[in-house]
Amino acid sequence: MKKIIFILIAMVGMMSFSYAQDTAQIAVTVTGTVINEQKEPLAGVTVAVKDQPGLGISTNDKGEYTIKANKYQWLVFTSVGYDPMEVLIKDQLILDVTLKTADQKAMDEIVVTALGRQKKVTVTGAITTVDLTTLKTPTSSITNALAGNAAGVLAMQGSGQPGSNASEFWIRGISTFGAGTGALVMVDGFERSLTEINIEDIETFTILKDASTTAIYGSRGANGVVLITTKKGKADKVSINGKYEASHNTRTFTPQFVDGHTYASLMNEARTTRTEEPFYSAEDLNLISNQLDPDLFPDINWMNMFLKPSALTQRATLNFDGGGALARYFVSGSYINEGGMYETDENLKNYNTNANYKRWNYRANVDMNLTKTTLVRMGVSGSLGKQNLPGGNYSEIWASLMGQNPISIPIKYSTGQVASRGGADRQNPWVLITQQGYIENWENKVQTNVTLEQNLKFITPGLRFVGRFGYDNNNNNNIRRMKWPEGWIAERQRQSSGELRLNRTIAEQLLVQQSSSSSERWETLQGELHYTKNIKQHNLGGCCNTRRKKSEYRQLWR
């Protein structure tokens, strides 16, 4: 009896579920009128079916609409200047909607454009204002945080090497070929690099995407423009802020290689399937497994021996701001330390062969009101970066780690000689990482700028002039101290006395130094004339811009 009741209940439930599904798929025609809080019809209101791209219409001059949808779907009503509204379709097929005026604060939201600050509601071009909290990650370059956090931005990190791991990024893909494909970056109105900027110094981060917003920059803005304004002081008491962050970085993927015994067994199998004699005998395999003769039958996991599982990244920032009605200031300093993942030789006390990057940033912005209509902004910023690398070639290190099999050579022979099979990817990874000296790359950047903002309302209201002068200096120093030890390879058969038969493959190179330096200077002079006028509910604006840039480059080899 209980089984019969249970079956009946299940059948009724299935019928109800089927009926509900059929009801939800019933197509209906919904009509209605959209009005505002003053009972006035609203034309041009978008009426769309939620989560159904393409299913949408607009209201006519009388605020009326007609749309086809399914029962129990949601209709979404949206219009500029009004809060969006969602209505569920049930049995009532005439749905009259009243939209409420949007919050004035949202209407007055300001965005930074090429022509200055404008109300967001008046901007028709493709502009994205990036939420800075999504970019505050413990990395040496802000470019590594753009992917996935800025709409329309594609970013690719080509290297994980500390100091060389900044991502290359594009706005809406690559727009030009044969020329520069990167976006134009403007910091406080000056063309500068995005790589070294401290995220804690940024006030606004805006991306201009289409031609209507980048036209003022000409061909330089063909690949999009990034506009950054840095923080300025506020007329208030002194405010001091500090932050310390630490994180561990690891490789996304590290190839795993077989051990020596497995490698030798697979080599034998490859030969026997081709009717050839096995290369390793059963005695040889036993020597590899038990490491009874590590000189001739080593078993080394090169990846695990010379690569750390992770590396520490640290970042510290300290800034303070304040001022009064006549002058305001913002001063900041930061330090970042990115560790590398190479192991080092503990016997080397005088220098470090691990990859490492350190950078010190500073910035000082001062705003002064010379008169009620004249504002002068002065800024000094810069960075000092030091990159440390192993003396071995970066590509050769990884080619050797990947190409050197576990039974080819030991790190050193028992007699003290360094093992080496030759050049390129057959070198000893230990030598490439720890025994070929080290490289130091220093980069010193100093950026200065002065901006004059003059209100010309005494000529006509809404007219103002902005003049800018910038002087940037970039110095690079590269020091490479190179050496390498003798390399030896042992024959497979020992001498009758049991000693190794060693042949030299690489001659010793004593420590030598190579250095080079370069400097680059830019002078930028800009002038802008802006005019804005509000006529009732209409906003009229225009801008005239001129720019001159001079650069000088020098290089010295020693």
PDB file of C-alpha atoms in Angstrom, residues 59-323:
ATOM      1  CA  THR A  59       9.232  53.062 -26.642  1.00  0.00           C
ATOM      2  CA  ASN A  60       7.620  55.442 -29.169  1.00  0.00           C
ATOM      3  CA  ASP A  61       6.867  59.155 -28.743  1.00  0.00           C
ATOM      4  CA  LYS A  62       3.889  58.315 -26.516  1.00  0.00           C
ATOM      5  CA  GLY A  63       5.969  56.039 -24.299  1.00  0.00           C
ATOM      6  CA  GLU A  64       4.207  52.934 -25.624  1.00  0.00           C
ATOM      7  CA  TYR A  65       5.822  49.587 -26.340  1.00  0.00           C
ATOM      8  CA  THR A  66       4.950  46.099 -27.563  1.00  0.00           C
ATOM      9  CA  ILE A  67       7.258  43.120 -27.064  1.00  0.00           C
ATOM     10  CA  LYS A  68       7.027  39.350 -27.405  1.00  0.00           C
ATOM     11  CA  ALA A  69       8.379  37.172 -24.603  1.00  0.00           C
ATOM     12  CA  ASN A  70       7.614  34.060 -22.568  1.00  0.00           C
ATOM     13  CA  LYS A  71       5.694  33.957 -19.342  1.00  0.00           C
ATOM     14  CA  TYR A  72       7.772  34.292 -16.178  1.00  0.00           C
ATOM     15  CA  GLN A  73      10.577  36.083 -17.963  1.00  0.00           C
ATOM     16  CA  TRP A  74      11.797  39.470 -16.761  1.00  0.00           C
ATOM     17  CA  LEU A  75      11.488  42.714 -18.729  1.00  0.00           C
ATOM     18  CA  VAL A  76      14.214  45.287 -18.120  1.00  0.00           C
ATOM     19  CA  PHE A  77      13.448  49.007 -18.637  1.00  0.00           C
ATOM     20  CA  THR A  78      16.459  51.346 -18.984  1.00  0.00           C
ATOM     21  CA  SER A  79      16.906  54.986 -19.983  1.00  0.00           C
ATOM     22  CA  VAL A  80      19.621  57.605 -19.500  1.00  0.00           C
ATOM     23  CA  GLY A  81      18.910  59.647 -16.388  1.00  0.00           C
ATOM     24  CA  TYR A  82      16.601  57.079 -14.807  1.00  0.00           C
ATOM     25  CA  ASP A  83      17.099  54.077 -12.549  1.00  0.00           C
ATOM     26  CA  PRO A  84      16.667  50.741 -14.382  1.00  0.00           C
ATOM     27  CA  MET A  85      13.607  48.666 -13.495  1.00  0.00           C
ATOM     28  CA  GLU A  86      12.772  44.955 -13.842  1.00  0.00           C
ATOM     29  CA  VAL A  87       9.239  43.555 -14.108  1.00  0.00           C
ATOM     30  CA  LEU A  88       8.211  39.860 -14.089  1.00  0.00           C
ATOM     31  CA  ILE A  89       5.725  38.730 -16.743  1.00  0.00           C
ATOM     32  CA  LYS A  90       2.821  36.821 -15.165  1.00  0.00           C
ATOM     33  CA  ASP A  91      -0.821  36.658 -16.199  1.00  0.00           C
ATOM     34  CA  GLN A  92      -1.131  40.444 -16.562  1.00  0.00           C
ATOM     35  CA  LEU A  93      -0.037  41.294 -20.130  1.00  0.00           C
ATOM     36  CA  ILE A  94      -0.486  45.077 -19.923  1.00  0.00           C
ATOM     37  CA  LEU A  95       2.418  46.402 -17.913  1.00  0.00           C
ATOM     38  CA  ASP A  96       2.583  50.149 -17.293  1.00  0.00           C
ATOM     39  CA  VAL A  97       5.880  51.240 -15.734  1.00  0.00           C
ATOM     40  CA  THR A  98       6.981  54.389 -13.903  1.00  0.00           C
ATOM     41  CA  LEU A  99      10.729  55.091 -13.983  1.00  0.00           C
ATOM     42  CA  LYS A 100      12.338  57.070 -11.177  1.00  0.00           C
ATOM     43  CA  THR A 101      14.913  59.764 -11.796  1.00  0.00           C
ATOM     44  CA  ALA A 102      18.455  58.557 -11.176  1.00  0.00           C
ATOM     45  CA  ASP A 103      20.421  59.762  -8.188  1.00  0.00           C
ATOM     46  CA  GLN A 104      21.968  63.140  -9.007  1.00  0.00           C
ATOM     47  CA  LYS A 105      25.310  61.924  -7.654  1.00  0.00           C
ATOM     48  CA  ALA A 106      25.411  59.223 -10.294  1.00  0.00           C
ATOM     49  CA  MET A 107      24.382  61.723 -12.968  1.00  0.00           C
ATOM     50  CA  ASP A 108      27.195  64.050 -11.976  1.00  0.00           C
ATOM     51  CA  GLU A 109      29.876  61.323 -12.009  1.00  0.00           C
ATOM     52  CA  ILE A 110      33.041  62.698 -13.587  1.00  0.00           C
ATOM     53  CA  VAL A 111      35.320  60.848 -16.002  1.00  0.00           C
ATOM     54  CA  VAL A 112      38.719  61.904 -17.336  1.00  0.00           C
ATOM     55  CA  THR A 113      38.875  62.332 -21.123  1.00  0.00           C
ATOM     56  CA  ALA A 114      41.364  63.757 -23.598  1.00  0.00           C
ATOM     57  CA  LEU A 115      39.627  67.123 -23.271  1.00  0.00           C
ATOM     58  CA  GLY A 116      39.704  67.130 -19.470  1.00  0.00           C
ATOM     59  CA  ARG A 117      37.101  66.140 -16.897  1.00  0.00           C
ATOM     60  CA  GLN A 118      33.526  65.688 -18.138  1.00  0.00           C
ATOM     61  CA  LYS A 119      30.251  64.407 -16.791  1.00  0.00           C
ATOM     62  CA  LYS A 120      29.933  60.731 -17.599  1.00  0.00           C
ATOM     63  CA  VAL A 121      26.375  61.195 -18.846  1.00  0.00           C
ATOM     64  CA  THR A 122      27.590  63.588 -21.579  1.00  0.00           C
ATOM     65  CA  VAL A 123      30.333  61.301 -22.915  1.00  0.00           C
ATOM     66  CA  THR A 124      29.361  59.281 -25.988  1.00  0.00           C
ATOM     67  CA  GLY A 125      32.738  57.690 -26.798  1.00  0.00           C
ATOM     68  CA  ALA A 126      34.078  54.344 -25.628  1.00  0.00           C
ATOM     69  CA  ILE A 127      35.706  55.120 -22.275  1.00  0.00           C
ATOM     70  CA  THR A 128      36.447  52.766 -19.390  1.00  0.00           C
ATOM     71  CA  THR A 129      37.269  53.988 -15.902  1.00  0.00           C
ATOM     72  CA  VAL A 130      39.222  51.241 -14.137  1.00  0.00           C
ATOM     73  CA  ASP A 131      38.572  50.458 -10.484  1.00  0.00           C
ATOM     74  CA  LEU A 132      42.006  50.849  -8.915  1.00  0.00           C
ATOM     75  CA  THR A 133      41.279  48.358  -6.139  1.00  0.00           C
ATOM     76  CA  THR A 134      41.321  45.571  -8.749  1.00  0.00           C
ATOM     77  CA  LEU A 135      44.834  46.567  -9.851  1.00  0.00           C
ATOM     78  CA  LYS A 136      46.448  46.631  -6.418  1.00  0.00           C
ATOM     79  CA  THR A 137      48.373  43.382  -6.570  1.00  0.00           C
ATOM     80  CA  PRO A 138      51.914  42.805  -5.231  1.00  0.00           C
ATOM     81  CA  THR A 139      53.723  42.953  -8.565  1.00  0.00           C
ATOM     82  CA  SER A 140      56.483  45.210  -9.860  1.00  0.00           C
ATOM     83  CA  SER A 141      54.419  46.369 -12.843  1.00  0.00           C
ATOM     84  CA  ILE A 142      50.814  47.506 -12.955  1.00  0.00           C
ATOM     85  CA  THR A 143      50.555  46.068 -16.492  1.00  0.00           C
ATOM     86  CA  ASN A 144      50.435  42.558 -15.014  1.00  0.00           C
ATOM     87  CA  ALA A 145      47.116  43.375 -13.324  1.00  0.00           C
ATOM     88  CA  LEU A 146      45.308  44.757 -16.401  1.00  0.00           C
ATOM     89  CA  ALA A 147      44.216  41.460 -17.953  1.00  0.00           C
ATOM     90  CA  GLY A 148      40.713  40.579 -16.784  1.00  0.00           C
ATOM     91  CA  ASN A 149      40.318  43.815 -14.814  1.00  0.00           C
ATOM     92  CA  ALA A 150      39.987  46.370 -17.634  1.00  0.00           C
ATOM     93  CA  ALA A 151      37.320  45.862 -20.285  1.00  0.00           C
ATOM     94  CA  GLY A 152      38.702  45.754 -23.822  1.00  0.00           C
ATOM     95  CA  VAL A 153      42.320  45.287 -22.742  1.00  0.00           C
ATOM     96  CA  LEU A 154      44.347  42.273 -23.870  1.00  0.00           C
ATOM     97  CA  ALA A 155      47.585  41.604 -21.979  1.00  0.00           C
ATOM     98  CA  MET A 156      50.334  39.021 -22.413  1.00  0.00           C
ATOM     99  CA  GLN A 157      53.267  38.396 -20.101  1.00  0.00           C
ATOM    100  CA  GLY A 158      56.181  37.213 -22.201  1.00  0.00           C
ATOM    101  CA  SER A 159      58.596  36.429 -19.361  1.00  0.00           C
ATOM    102  CA  GLY A 160      58.550  35.685 -15.669  1.00  0.00           C
ATOM    103  CA  GLN A 161      62.102  36.950 -15.090  1.00  0.00           C
ATOM    104  CA  PRO A 162      62.195  39.545 -12.272  1.00  0.00           C
ATOM    105  CA  GLY A 163      62.571  43.006 -13.769  1.00  0.00           C
ATOM    106  CA  SER A 164      61.585  41.813 -17.250  1.00  0.00           C
ATOM    107  CA  ASN A 165      58.128  40.471 -16.466  1.00  0.00           C
ATOM    108  CA  ALA A 166      56.000  43.482 -17.432  1.00  0.00           C
ATOM    109  CA  SER A 167      53.062  42.522 -19.633  1.00  0.00           C
ATOM    110  CA  GLU A 168      52.573  43.861 -23.117  1.00  0.00           C
ATOM    111  CA  PHE A 169      49.007  45.053 -23.543  1.00  0.00           C
ATOM    112  CA  TRP A 170      46.700  46.152 -26.356  1.00  0.00           C
ATOM    113  CA  ILE A 171      43.401  47.997 -26.364  1.00  0.00           C
ATOM    114  CA  ARG A 172      40.803  46.264 -28.534  1.00  0.00           C
ATOM    115  CA  GLY A 173      43.506  44.217 -30.220  1.00  0.00           C
ATOM    116  CA  ILE A 174      46.271  45.358 -32.589  1.00  0.00           C
ATOM    117  CA  SER A 175      45.187  48.240 -34.810  1.00  0.00           C
ATOM    118  CA  THR A 176      48.414  48.916 -36.742  1.00  0.00           C
ATOM    119  CA  PHE A 177      51.065  46.765 -38.395  1.00  0.00           C
ATOM    120  CA  GLY A 178      54.680  47.575 -39.068  1.00  0.00           C
ATOM    121  CA  ALA A 179      54.710  50.304 -36.417  1.00  0.00           C
ATOM    122  CA  GLY A 180      54.211  50.539 -32.675  1.00  0.00           C
ATOM    123  CA  THR A 181      51.219  48.485 -31.561  1.00  0.00           C
ATOM    124  CA  GLY A 182      51.156  49.566 -27.917  1.00  0.00           C
ATOM    125  CA  ALA A 183      48.741  52.052 -26.424  1.00  0.00           C
ATOM    126  CA  LEU A 184      49.725  55.657 -25.759  1.00  0.00           C
ATOM    127  CA  VAL A 185      50.124  56.267 -22.007  1.00  0.00           C
ATOM    128  CA  MET A 186      49.648  59.814 -20.681  1.00  0.00           C
ATOM    129  CA  VAL A 187      50.537  60.517 -17.046  1.00  0.00           C
ATOM    130  CA  ASP A 188      49.361  63.933 -15.843  1.00  0.00           C
ATOM    131  CA  GLY A 189      49.272  65.045 -19.486  1.00  0.00           C
ATOM    132  CA  PHE A 190      52.773  63.771 -20.402  1.00  0.00           C
ATOM    133  CA  GLU A 191      53.686  60.711 -22.466  1.00  0.00           C
ATOM    134  CA  ARG A 192      55.389  58.275 -20.102  1.00  0.00           C
ATOM    135  CA  SER A 193      55.811  54.591 -19.350  1.00  0.00           C
ATOM    136  CA  LEU A 194      53.234  52.654 -17.378  1.00  0.00           C
ATOM    137  CA  THR A 195      55.685  50.023 -16.146  1.00  0.00           C
ATOM    138  CA  GLU A 196      57.358  51.828 -13.242  1.00  0.00           C
ATOM    139  CA  ILE A 197      54.390  53.739 -11.800  1.00  0.00           C
ATOM    140  CA  ASN A 198      53.504  52.935  -8.204  1.00  0.00           C
ATOM    141  CA  ILE A 199      49.828  51.933  -8.065  1.00  0.00           C
ATOM    142  CA  GLU A 200      49.422  53.776  -4.753  1.00  0.00           C
ATOM    143  CA  ASP A 201      50.240  57.087  -6.505  1.00  0.00           C
ATOM    144  CA  ILE A 202      47.386  56.824  -9.031  1.00  0.00           C
ATOM    145  CA  GLU A 203      44.215  58.860  -8.559  1.00  0.00           C
ATOM    146  CA  THR A 204      42.320  57.918 -11.761  1.00  0.00           C
ATOM    147  CA  PHE A 205      42.934  55.342 -14.504  1.00  0.00           C
ATOM    148  CA  THR A 206      40.971  55.834 -17.731  1.00  0.00           C
ATOM    149  CA  ILE A 207      41.135  53.966 -21.035  1.00  0.00           C
ATOM    150  CA  LEU A 208      40.096  55.652 -24.299  1.00  0.00           C
ATOM    151  CA  LYS A 209      39.200  53.057 -26.904  1.00  0.00           C
ATOM    152  CA  ASP A 210      37.619  54.452 -30.061  1.00  0.00           C
ATOM    153  CA  ALA A 211      38.477  57.142 -32.602  1.00  0.00           C
ATOM    154  CA  SER A 212      36.065  59.721 -31.205  1.00  0.00           C
ATOM    155  CA  THR A 213      37.893  59.794 -27.859  1.00  0.00           C
ATOM    156  CA  THR A 214      41.485  59.514 -29.156  1.00  0.00           C
ATOM    157  CA  ALA A 215      41.232  61.855 -32.180  1.00  0.00           C
ATOM    158  CA  ILE A 216      43.032  64.701 -30.407  1.00  0.00           C
ATOM    159  CA  TYR A 217      46.195  62.547 -30.181  1.00  0.00           C
ATOM    160  CA  GLY A 218      46.300  61.878 -33.929  1.00  0.00           C
ATOM    161  CA  SER A 219      48.163  58.803 -35.160  1.00  0.00           C
ATOM    162  CA  ARG A 220      49.782  58.320 -31.725  1.00  0.00           C
ATOM    163  CA  GLY A 221      46.369  57.358 -30.359  1.00  0.00           C
ATOM    164  CA  ALA A 222      45.596  54.800 -33.074  1.00  0.00           C
ATOM    165  CA  ASN A 223      46.053  51.913 -30.615  1.00  0.00           C
ATOM    166  CA  GLY A 224      44.081  53.474 -27.779  1.00  0.00           C
ATOM    167  CA  VAL A 225      45.107  55.825 -24.994  1.00  0.00           C
ATOM    168  CA  VAL A 226      45.574  55.312 -21.259  1.00  0.00           C
ATOM    169  CA  LEU A 227      45.060  58.452 -19.162  1.00  0.00           C
ATOM    170  CA  ILE A 228      46.489  58.478 -15.637  1.00  0.00           C
ATOM    171  CA  THR A 229      46.286  61.258 -13.099  1.00  0.00           C
ATOM    172  CA  THR A 230      48.405  60.990  -9.980  1.00  0.00           C
ATOM    173  CA  LYS A 231      47.305  61.954  -6.495  1.00  0.00           C
ATOM    174  CA  LYS A 232      47.401  65.561  -5.362  1.00  0.00           C
ATOM    175  CA  GLY A 233      47.415  67.098  -1.913  1.00  0.00           C
ATOM    176  CA  LYS A 234      44.216  68.212  -0.174  1.00  0.00           C
ATOM    177  CA  ALA A 235      43.634  71.294   1.964  1.00  0.00           C
ATOM    178  CA  ASP A 236      43.531  69.469   5.270  1.00  0.00           C
ATOM    179  CA  LYS A 237      45.679  68.234   8.121  1.00  0.00           C
ATOM    180  CA  VAL A 238      48.667  66.071   7.311  1.00  0.00           C
ATOM    181  CA  SER A 239      47.590  62.539   6.433  1.00  0.00           C
ATOM    182  CA  ILE A 240      50.145  59.715   6.593  1.00  0.00           C
ATOM    183  CA  ASN A 241      49.518  56.300   5.027  1.00  0.00           C
ATOM    184  CA  GLY A 242      51.721  53.233   4.906  1.00  0.00           C
ATOM    185  CA  LYS A 243      51.355  49.738   3.507  1.00  0.00           C
ATOM    186  CA  TYR A 244      53.415  46.541   3.382  1.00  0.00           C
ATOM    187  CA  GLU A 245      52.574  43.546   1.183  1.00  0.00           C
ATOM    188  CA  ALA A 246      54.247  40.192   0.662  1.00  0.00           C
ATOM    189  CA  SER A 247      53.411  37.293  -1.622  1.00  0.00           C
ATOM    190  CA  HIS A 248      54.949  34.090  -2.901  1.00  0.00           C
ATOM    191  CA  ASN A 249      55.145  33.572  -6.654  1.00  0.00           C
ATOM    192  CA  THR A 250      55.425  30.175  -8.268  1.00  0.00           C
ATOM    193  CA  ARG A 251      55.571  28.809 -11.779  1.00  0.00           C
ATOM    194  CA  THR A 252      52.229  27.997 -13.377  1.00  0.00           C
ATOM    195  CA  PHE A 253      53.648  24.798 -14.831  1.00  0.00           C
ATOM    196  CA  THR A 254      56.951  22.949 -14.463  1.00  0.00           C
ATOM    197  CA  PRO A 255      57.653  19.896 -16.667  1.00  0.00           C
ATOM    198  CA  GLN A 256      58.264  16.700 -14.729  1.00  0.00           C
ATOM    199  CA  PHE A 257      60.983  14.389 -16.035  1.00  0.00           C
ATOM    200  CA  VAL A 258      61.554  10.676 -15.377  1.00  0.00           C
ATOM    201  CA  ASP A 259      64.387   9.436 -13.167  1.00  0.00           C
ATOM    202  CA  GLY A 260      67.634   7.960 -14.455  1.00  0.00           C
ATOM    203  CA  HIS A 261      66.612   4.282 -14.274  1.00  0.00           C
ATOM    204  CA  THR A 262      63.370   4.931 -16.194  1.00  0.00           C
ATOM    205  CA  TYR A 263      65.208   7.016 -18.800  1.00  0.00           C
ATOM    206  CA  ALA A 264      67.826   4.305 -19.371  1.00  0.00           C
ATOM    207  CA  SER A 265      65.144   1.580 -19.575  1.00  0.00           C
ATOM    208  CA  LEU A 266      63.180   3.566 -22.162  1.00  0.00           C
ATOM    209  CA  MET A 267      66.373   4.115 -24.172  1.00  0.00           C
ATOM    210  CA  ASN A 268      66.979   0.349 -24.190  1.00  0.00           C
ATOM    211  CA  GLU A 269      63.389  -0.251 -25.252  1.00  0.00           C
ATOM    212  CA  ALA A 270      63.725   2.226 -28.114  1.00  0.00           C
ATOM    213  CA  ARG A 271      66.817   0.388 -29.380  1.00  0.00           C
ATOM    214  CA  THR A 272      65.470  -3.152 -29.017  1.00  0.00           C
ATOM    215  CA  THR A 273      62.293  -2.277 -30.949  1.00  0.00           C
ATOM    216  CA  ARG A 274      64.606  -1.315 -33.799  1.00  0.00           C
ATOM    217  CA  THR A 275      66.506  -4.644 -33.579  1.00  0.00           C
ATOM    218  CA  GLU A 276      69.514  -2.953 -31.964  1.00  0.00           C
ATOM    219  CA  GLU A 277      71.463  -3.958 -28.878  1.00  0.00           C
ATOM    220  CA  PRO A 278      70.441  -2.327 -25.562  1.00  0.00           C
ATOM    221  CA  PHE A 279      72.689   0.552 -24.586  1.00  0.00           C
ATOM    222  CA  TYR A 280      72.579  -0.190 -20.850  1.00  0.00           C
ATOM    223  CA  SER A 281      73.084  -3.649 -19.377  1.00  0.00           C
ATOM    224  CA  ALA A 282      71.285  -4.966 -16.308  1.00  0.00           C
ATOM    225  CA  GLU A 283      74.414  -4.182 -14.285  1.00  0.00           C
ATOM    226  CA  ASP A 284      74.388  -0.597 -15.574  1.00  0.00           C
ATOM    227  CA  LEU A 285      70.738  -0.191 -14.598  1.00  0.00           C
ATOM    228  CA  ASN A 286      71.569  -1.449 -11.117  1.00  0.00           C
ATOM    229  CA  LEU A 287      74.410   1.083 -10.840  1.00  0.00           C
ATOM    230  CA  ILE A 288      71.997   3.900 -11.817  1.00  0.00           C
ATOM    231  CA  SER A 289      69.248   2.773  -9.437  1.00  0.00           C
ATOM    232  CA  ASN A 290      71.538   2.455  -6.421  1.00  0.00           C
ATOM    233  CA  GLN A 291      73.951   5.259  -7.395  1.00  0.00           C
ATOM    234  CA  LEU A 292      76.962   2.995  -6.952  1.00  0.00           C
ATOM    235  CA  ASP A 293      78.997   4.912  -9.565  1.00  0.00           C
ATOM    236  CA  PRO A 294      77.675   8.518  -9.737  1.00  0.00           C
ATOM    237  CA  ASP A 295      80.591   9.611 -11.955  1.00  0.00           C
ATOM    238  CA  LEU A 296      79.665   7.417 -14.932  1.00  0.00           C
ATOM    239  CA  PHE A 297      76.072   6.558 -14.033  1.00  0.00           C
ATOM    240  CA  PRO A 298      74.564   9.649 -12.371  1.00  0.00           C
ATOM    241  CA  ASP A 299      70.876  10.247 -11.689  1.00  0.00           C
ATOM    242  CA  ILE A 300      70.126  13.960 -11.402  1.00  0.00           C
ATOM    243  CA  ASN A 301      66.803  15.791 -11.434  1.00  0.00           C
ATOM    244  CA  TRP A 302      68.082  19.076 -12.856  1.00  0.00           C
ATOM    245  CA  MET A 303      64.800  20.954 -12.384  1.00  0.00           C
ATOM    246  CA  ASN A 304      64.429  20.134  -8.695  1.00  0.00           C
ATOM    247  CA  MET A 305      68.098  20.707  -7.970  1.00  0.00           C
ATOM    248  CA  PHE A 306      68.449  24.228  -9.385  1.00  0.00           C
ATOM    249  CA  LEU A 307      64.937  25.718  -9.267  1.00  0.00           C
ATOM    250  CA  LYS A 308      63.222  26.883  -6.091  1.00  0.00           C
ATOM    251  CA  PRO A 309      59.509  26.044  -5.724  1.00  0.00           C
ATOM    252  CA  SER A 310      58.598  29.718  -5.169  1.00  0.00           C
ATOM    253  CA  ALA A 311      60.023  33.192  -4.636  1.00  0.00           C
ATOM    254  CA  LEU A 312      59.070  36.025  -2.307  1.00  0.00           C
ATOM    255  CA  THR A 313      57.850  39.426  -3.556  1.00  0.00           C
ATOM    256  CA  GLN A 314      57.702  42.348  -1.118  1.00  0.00           C
ATOM    257  CA  ARG A 315      56.322  45.845  -1.564  1.00  0.00           C
ATOM    258  CA  ALA A 316      56.268  48.736   0.911  1.00  0.00           C
ATOM    259  CA  THR A 317      54.704  52.176   0.388  1.00  0.00           C
ATOM    260  CA  LEU A 318      54.667  55.335   2.509  1.00  0.00           C
ATOM    261  CA  ASN A 319      52.979  58.617   1.534  1.00  0.00           C
ATOM    262  CA  PHE A 320      51.706  61.766   3.167  1.00  0.00           C
ATOM    263  CA  ASP A 321      49.703  64.755   1.970  1.00  0.00           C
ATOM    264  CA  GLY A 322      48.192  67.951   3.301  1.00  0.00           C
ATOM    265  CA  GLY A 323      48.256  71.714   2.845  1.00  0.00           C
TER     266      GLY A 323
END
